[in-house]
Coordinates of C-alpha atoms and ligand atoms in Angstrom, one line a residue:
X1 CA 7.0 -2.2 -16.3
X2 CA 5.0 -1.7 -13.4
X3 CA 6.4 -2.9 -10.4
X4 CA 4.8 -5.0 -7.5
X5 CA 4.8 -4.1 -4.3
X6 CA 3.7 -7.2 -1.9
X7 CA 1.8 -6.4 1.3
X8 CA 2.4 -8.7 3.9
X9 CA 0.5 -7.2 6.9
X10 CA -2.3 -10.5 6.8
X11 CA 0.4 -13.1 7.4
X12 CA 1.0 -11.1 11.0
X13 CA -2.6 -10.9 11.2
X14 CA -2.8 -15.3 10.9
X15 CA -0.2 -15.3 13.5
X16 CA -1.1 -12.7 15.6
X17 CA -5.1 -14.7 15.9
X18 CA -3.0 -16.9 18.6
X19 CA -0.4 -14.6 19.7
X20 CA 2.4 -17.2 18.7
X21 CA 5.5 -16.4 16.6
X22 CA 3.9 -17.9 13.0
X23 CA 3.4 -17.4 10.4
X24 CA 6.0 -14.6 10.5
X25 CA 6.0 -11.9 8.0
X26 CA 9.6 -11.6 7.3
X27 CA 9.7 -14.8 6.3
X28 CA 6.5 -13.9 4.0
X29 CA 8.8 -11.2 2.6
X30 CA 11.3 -13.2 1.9
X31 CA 9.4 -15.5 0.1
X32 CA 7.6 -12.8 -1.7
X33 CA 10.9 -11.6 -3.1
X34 CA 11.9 -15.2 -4.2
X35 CA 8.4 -14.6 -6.1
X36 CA 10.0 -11.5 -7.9
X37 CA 8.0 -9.2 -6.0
X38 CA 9.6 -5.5 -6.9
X39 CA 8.9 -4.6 -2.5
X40 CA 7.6 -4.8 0.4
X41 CA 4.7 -3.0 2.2
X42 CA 3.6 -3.3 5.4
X43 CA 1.2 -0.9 7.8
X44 CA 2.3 -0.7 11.4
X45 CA -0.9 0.1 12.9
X46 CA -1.5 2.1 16.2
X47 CA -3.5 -0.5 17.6
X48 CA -0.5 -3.0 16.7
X49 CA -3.0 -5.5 15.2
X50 CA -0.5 -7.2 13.0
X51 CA 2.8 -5.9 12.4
X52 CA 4.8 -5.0 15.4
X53 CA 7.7 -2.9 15.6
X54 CA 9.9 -5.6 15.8
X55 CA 9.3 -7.0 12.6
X56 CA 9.5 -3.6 11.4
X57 CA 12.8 -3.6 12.4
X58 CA 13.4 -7.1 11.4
X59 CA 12.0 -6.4 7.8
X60 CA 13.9 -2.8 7.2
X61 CA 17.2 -5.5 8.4
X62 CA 16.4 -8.1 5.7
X63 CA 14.5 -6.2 2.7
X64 CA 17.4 -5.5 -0.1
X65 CA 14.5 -4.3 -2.3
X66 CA 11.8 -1.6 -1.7
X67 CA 10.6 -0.9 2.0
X68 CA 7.2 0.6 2.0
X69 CA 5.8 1.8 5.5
X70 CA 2.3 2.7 5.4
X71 CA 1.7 5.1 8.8
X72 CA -0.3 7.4 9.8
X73 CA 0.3 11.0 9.9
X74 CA 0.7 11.4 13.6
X75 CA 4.3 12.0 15.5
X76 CA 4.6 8.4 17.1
X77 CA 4.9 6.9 13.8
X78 CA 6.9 9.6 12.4
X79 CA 9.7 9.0 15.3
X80 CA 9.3 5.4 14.0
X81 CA 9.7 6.1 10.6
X82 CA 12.8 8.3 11.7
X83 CA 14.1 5.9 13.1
X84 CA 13.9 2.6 10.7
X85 CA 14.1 4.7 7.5
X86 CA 12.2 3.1 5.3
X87 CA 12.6 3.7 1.6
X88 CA 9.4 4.7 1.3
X89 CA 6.3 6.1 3.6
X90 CA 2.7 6.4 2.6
X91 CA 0.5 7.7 4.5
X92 CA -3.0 6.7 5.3
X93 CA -5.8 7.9 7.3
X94 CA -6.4 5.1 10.3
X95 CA -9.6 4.9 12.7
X96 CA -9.4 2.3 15.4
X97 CA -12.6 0.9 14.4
X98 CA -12.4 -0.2 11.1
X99 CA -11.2 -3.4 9.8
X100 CA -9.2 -2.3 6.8
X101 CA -8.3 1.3 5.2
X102 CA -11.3 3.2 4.6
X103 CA -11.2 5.7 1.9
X104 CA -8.0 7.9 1.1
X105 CA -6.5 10.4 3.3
X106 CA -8.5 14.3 3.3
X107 CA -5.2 16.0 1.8
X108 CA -7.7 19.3 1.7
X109 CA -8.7 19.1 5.2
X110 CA -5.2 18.9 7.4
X111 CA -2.6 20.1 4.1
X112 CA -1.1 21.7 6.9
X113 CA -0.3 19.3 8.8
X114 CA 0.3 16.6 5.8
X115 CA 2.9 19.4 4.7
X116 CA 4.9 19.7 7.6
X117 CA 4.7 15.5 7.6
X118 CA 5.6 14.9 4.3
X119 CA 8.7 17.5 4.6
X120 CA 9.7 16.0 7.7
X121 CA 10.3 12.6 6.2
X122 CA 11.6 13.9 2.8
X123 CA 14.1 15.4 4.6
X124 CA 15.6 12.4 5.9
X125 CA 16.1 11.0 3.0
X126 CA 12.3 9.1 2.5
X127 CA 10.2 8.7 -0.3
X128 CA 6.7 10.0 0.6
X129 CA 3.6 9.2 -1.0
X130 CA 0.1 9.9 -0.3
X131 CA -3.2 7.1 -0.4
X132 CA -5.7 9.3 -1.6
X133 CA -9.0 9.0 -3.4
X134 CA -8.9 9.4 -7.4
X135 CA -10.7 12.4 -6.8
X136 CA -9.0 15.7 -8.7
X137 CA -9.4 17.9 -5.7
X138 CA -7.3 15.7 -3.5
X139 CA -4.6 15.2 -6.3
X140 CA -4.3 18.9 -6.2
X141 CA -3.9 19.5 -2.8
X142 CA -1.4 16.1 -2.9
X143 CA 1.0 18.0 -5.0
X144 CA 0.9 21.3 -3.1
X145 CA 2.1 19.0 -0.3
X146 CA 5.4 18.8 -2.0
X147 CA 5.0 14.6 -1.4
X148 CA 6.9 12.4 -4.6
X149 CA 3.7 9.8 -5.3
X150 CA 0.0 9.5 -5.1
X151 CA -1.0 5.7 -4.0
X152 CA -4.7 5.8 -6.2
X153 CA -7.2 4.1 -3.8
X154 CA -8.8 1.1 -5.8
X155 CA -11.1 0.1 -3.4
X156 CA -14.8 1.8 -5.0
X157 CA -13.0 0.1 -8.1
X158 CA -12.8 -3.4 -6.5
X159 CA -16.1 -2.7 -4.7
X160 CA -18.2 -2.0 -7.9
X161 CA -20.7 -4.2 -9.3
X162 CA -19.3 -5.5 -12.8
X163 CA -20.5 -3.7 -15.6
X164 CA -21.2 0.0 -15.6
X165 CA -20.1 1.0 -12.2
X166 CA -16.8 -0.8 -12.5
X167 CA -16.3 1.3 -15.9
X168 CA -16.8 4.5 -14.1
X169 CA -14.7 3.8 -11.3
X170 CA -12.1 2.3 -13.2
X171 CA -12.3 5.6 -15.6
X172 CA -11.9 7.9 -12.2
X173 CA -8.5 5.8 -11.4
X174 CA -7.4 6.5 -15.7
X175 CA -8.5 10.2 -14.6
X176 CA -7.0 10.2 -11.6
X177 CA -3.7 9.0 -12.7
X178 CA -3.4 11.2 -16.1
X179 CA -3.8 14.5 -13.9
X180 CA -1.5 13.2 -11.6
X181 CA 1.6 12.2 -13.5
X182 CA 0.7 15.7 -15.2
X183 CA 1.5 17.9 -11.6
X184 CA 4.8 15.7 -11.4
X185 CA 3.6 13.1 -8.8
X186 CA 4.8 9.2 -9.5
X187 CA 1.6 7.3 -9.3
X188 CA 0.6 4.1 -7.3
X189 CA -2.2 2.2 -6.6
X190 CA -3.6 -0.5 -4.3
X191 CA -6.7 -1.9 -2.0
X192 CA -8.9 -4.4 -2.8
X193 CA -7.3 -5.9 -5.6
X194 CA -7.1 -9.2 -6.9
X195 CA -6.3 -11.8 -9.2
X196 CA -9.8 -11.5 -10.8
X197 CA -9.7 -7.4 -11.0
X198 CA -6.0 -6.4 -11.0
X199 CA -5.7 -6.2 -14.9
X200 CA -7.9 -3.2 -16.0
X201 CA -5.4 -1.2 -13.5
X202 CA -2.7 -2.4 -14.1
X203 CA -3.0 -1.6 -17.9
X204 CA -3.0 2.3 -17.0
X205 CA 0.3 3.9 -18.6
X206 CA 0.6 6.1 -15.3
X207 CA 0.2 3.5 -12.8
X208 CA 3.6 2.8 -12.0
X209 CA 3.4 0.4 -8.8
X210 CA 0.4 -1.9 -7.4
X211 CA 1.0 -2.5 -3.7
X212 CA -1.3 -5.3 -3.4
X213 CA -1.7 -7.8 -0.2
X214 CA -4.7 -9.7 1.1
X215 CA -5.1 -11.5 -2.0
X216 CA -1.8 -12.7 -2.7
X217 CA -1.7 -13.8 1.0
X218 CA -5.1 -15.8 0.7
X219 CA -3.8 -17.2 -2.4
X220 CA -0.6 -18.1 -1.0
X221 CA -1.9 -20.0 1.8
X222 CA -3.1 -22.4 -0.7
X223 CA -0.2 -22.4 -3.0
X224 CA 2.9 -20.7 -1.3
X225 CA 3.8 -17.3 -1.1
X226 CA 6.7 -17.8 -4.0
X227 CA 3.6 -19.3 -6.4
X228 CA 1.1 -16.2 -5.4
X229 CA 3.8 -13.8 -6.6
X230 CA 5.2 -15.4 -9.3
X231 CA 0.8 -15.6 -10.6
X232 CA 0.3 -12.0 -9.6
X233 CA 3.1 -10.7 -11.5
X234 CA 2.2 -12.9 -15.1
X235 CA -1.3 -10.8 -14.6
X236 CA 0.2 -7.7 -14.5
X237 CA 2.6 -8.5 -17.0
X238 CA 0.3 -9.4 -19.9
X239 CA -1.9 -6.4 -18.6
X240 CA 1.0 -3.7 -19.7
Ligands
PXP1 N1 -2.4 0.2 -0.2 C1 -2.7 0.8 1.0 C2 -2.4 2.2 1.2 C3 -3.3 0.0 2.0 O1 -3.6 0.6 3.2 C4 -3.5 -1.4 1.8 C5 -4.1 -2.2 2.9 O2 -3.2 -2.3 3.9 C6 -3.2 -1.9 0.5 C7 -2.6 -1.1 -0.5 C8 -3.4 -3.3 0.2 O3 -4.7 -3.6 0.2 P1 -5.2 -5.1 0.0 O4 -4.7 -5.9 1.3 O5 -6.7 -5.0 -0.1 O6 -4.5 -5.7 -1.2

């Protein structure tokens, strides 16, 4: 069964538009777990535009199931995750300027550096995967990393005009995940997926976990965070 992992980052985002303390995010986790959500994800950003360390802290406190810390690779955040000790890490690549995620990390261009990262947090006891592009040459260079999973990027996926270019983005992801769950890695995927698009990936064998957010938080503002879950997970159940 593929799992669900719920990001809750955009419920900080609503509160943090007045700088007051709601909607709060643990509270969106805890809701999201009433929903039969299978984790929790949340990015603590360097600029601190929506999760803040205290609710990190708060969250790692009151989340029984699945802790996901998305972070980049840089030592600040590995202190952090050192010290909360999530059950999981993925790192992402993170520029100040942009408004969500852009594109995977370059495994090939700092594999170095990702190595000594990725050991770093294994070693103390951390699940480490690794938001990459379904792109063969990064899944390569993911594995020589020594990290456990590969998070797929969906987003040229939930980007591509219906029809042919969703086919061959959506094959790239089948691709992506085959070769993957072939050099040993547990596979994930997640970013721009929705209640509308979420099925075609969720029906890939390898695809073990969608961590999946901004959706299930617009939709939950209409209907409750419980409700959102509860109509995520029936997708990706009769998706299997
Ligand atoms: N996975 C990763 C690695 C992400 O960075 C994000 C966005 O924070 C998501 C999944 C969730 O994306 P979305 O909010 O578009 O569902």
């Amino acid at each position: 069964m593929t799992r669900l992992g719920v990001n809750i980052d955009h419920a900080a985002t609503v509160r943090e538009a007045r700088k007051t303390n709601e909607p709060d995010p643990v509270q969106a986790a805890f809701h999201a777990d009433l929903g039969g959500a299978d984790g929790i994800v949340c990015h603590l950003r360097e600029d601190r535009r929506h999760i803040q360390d205290r609710d990190l802290d708060i969250l790692r406190e009151t989340v029984t199931s699945h802790l996901n810390l998305e972070m980049a690779a840089v030592d600040a955040m590995v202190e952090v995750a050192l010290r909360v000790k999530p059950d999981m890490v993925t790192l992402v690549p993170e520029k100040r300027e942009e408004v969500t995620t852009e594109g995977g990390l370059d495994v090939r261009s700092s594999v170095g550096r990702i190595t000594t990262v990725v050991s770093t947090l294994k070693g103390a006891g951390i699940i480490v995967s690794l938001f990459i592009d379904p792109d063969m040459t990064q899944i390569k260079e993911a594995a020589r990393t020594g990290a456990d999973y590969v998070e797929l990027h969906t987003g040229c996926y939930a980007e591509a005009k219906h029809g042919v270019d969703e086919a061959i983005e959506l094959e790239k992801l089948e691709r992506g995940a085959q070769a993957a769950a072939k050099m040993g890695l547990g596979v994930s995927a997640g970013h721009g997926l929705t209640y509308h698009n979420v099925q075609a990936v969720a029906s890939i064998p390898e695809v073990e976990e969608l961590n999946i957010g901004h959706t299930i938080v617009s939709r939950a503002i209409m209907v409750g965070m419980e409700q959102a879950v509860k109509e995520m997970i029936g997708l990706i159940r009769s998706a299997e």
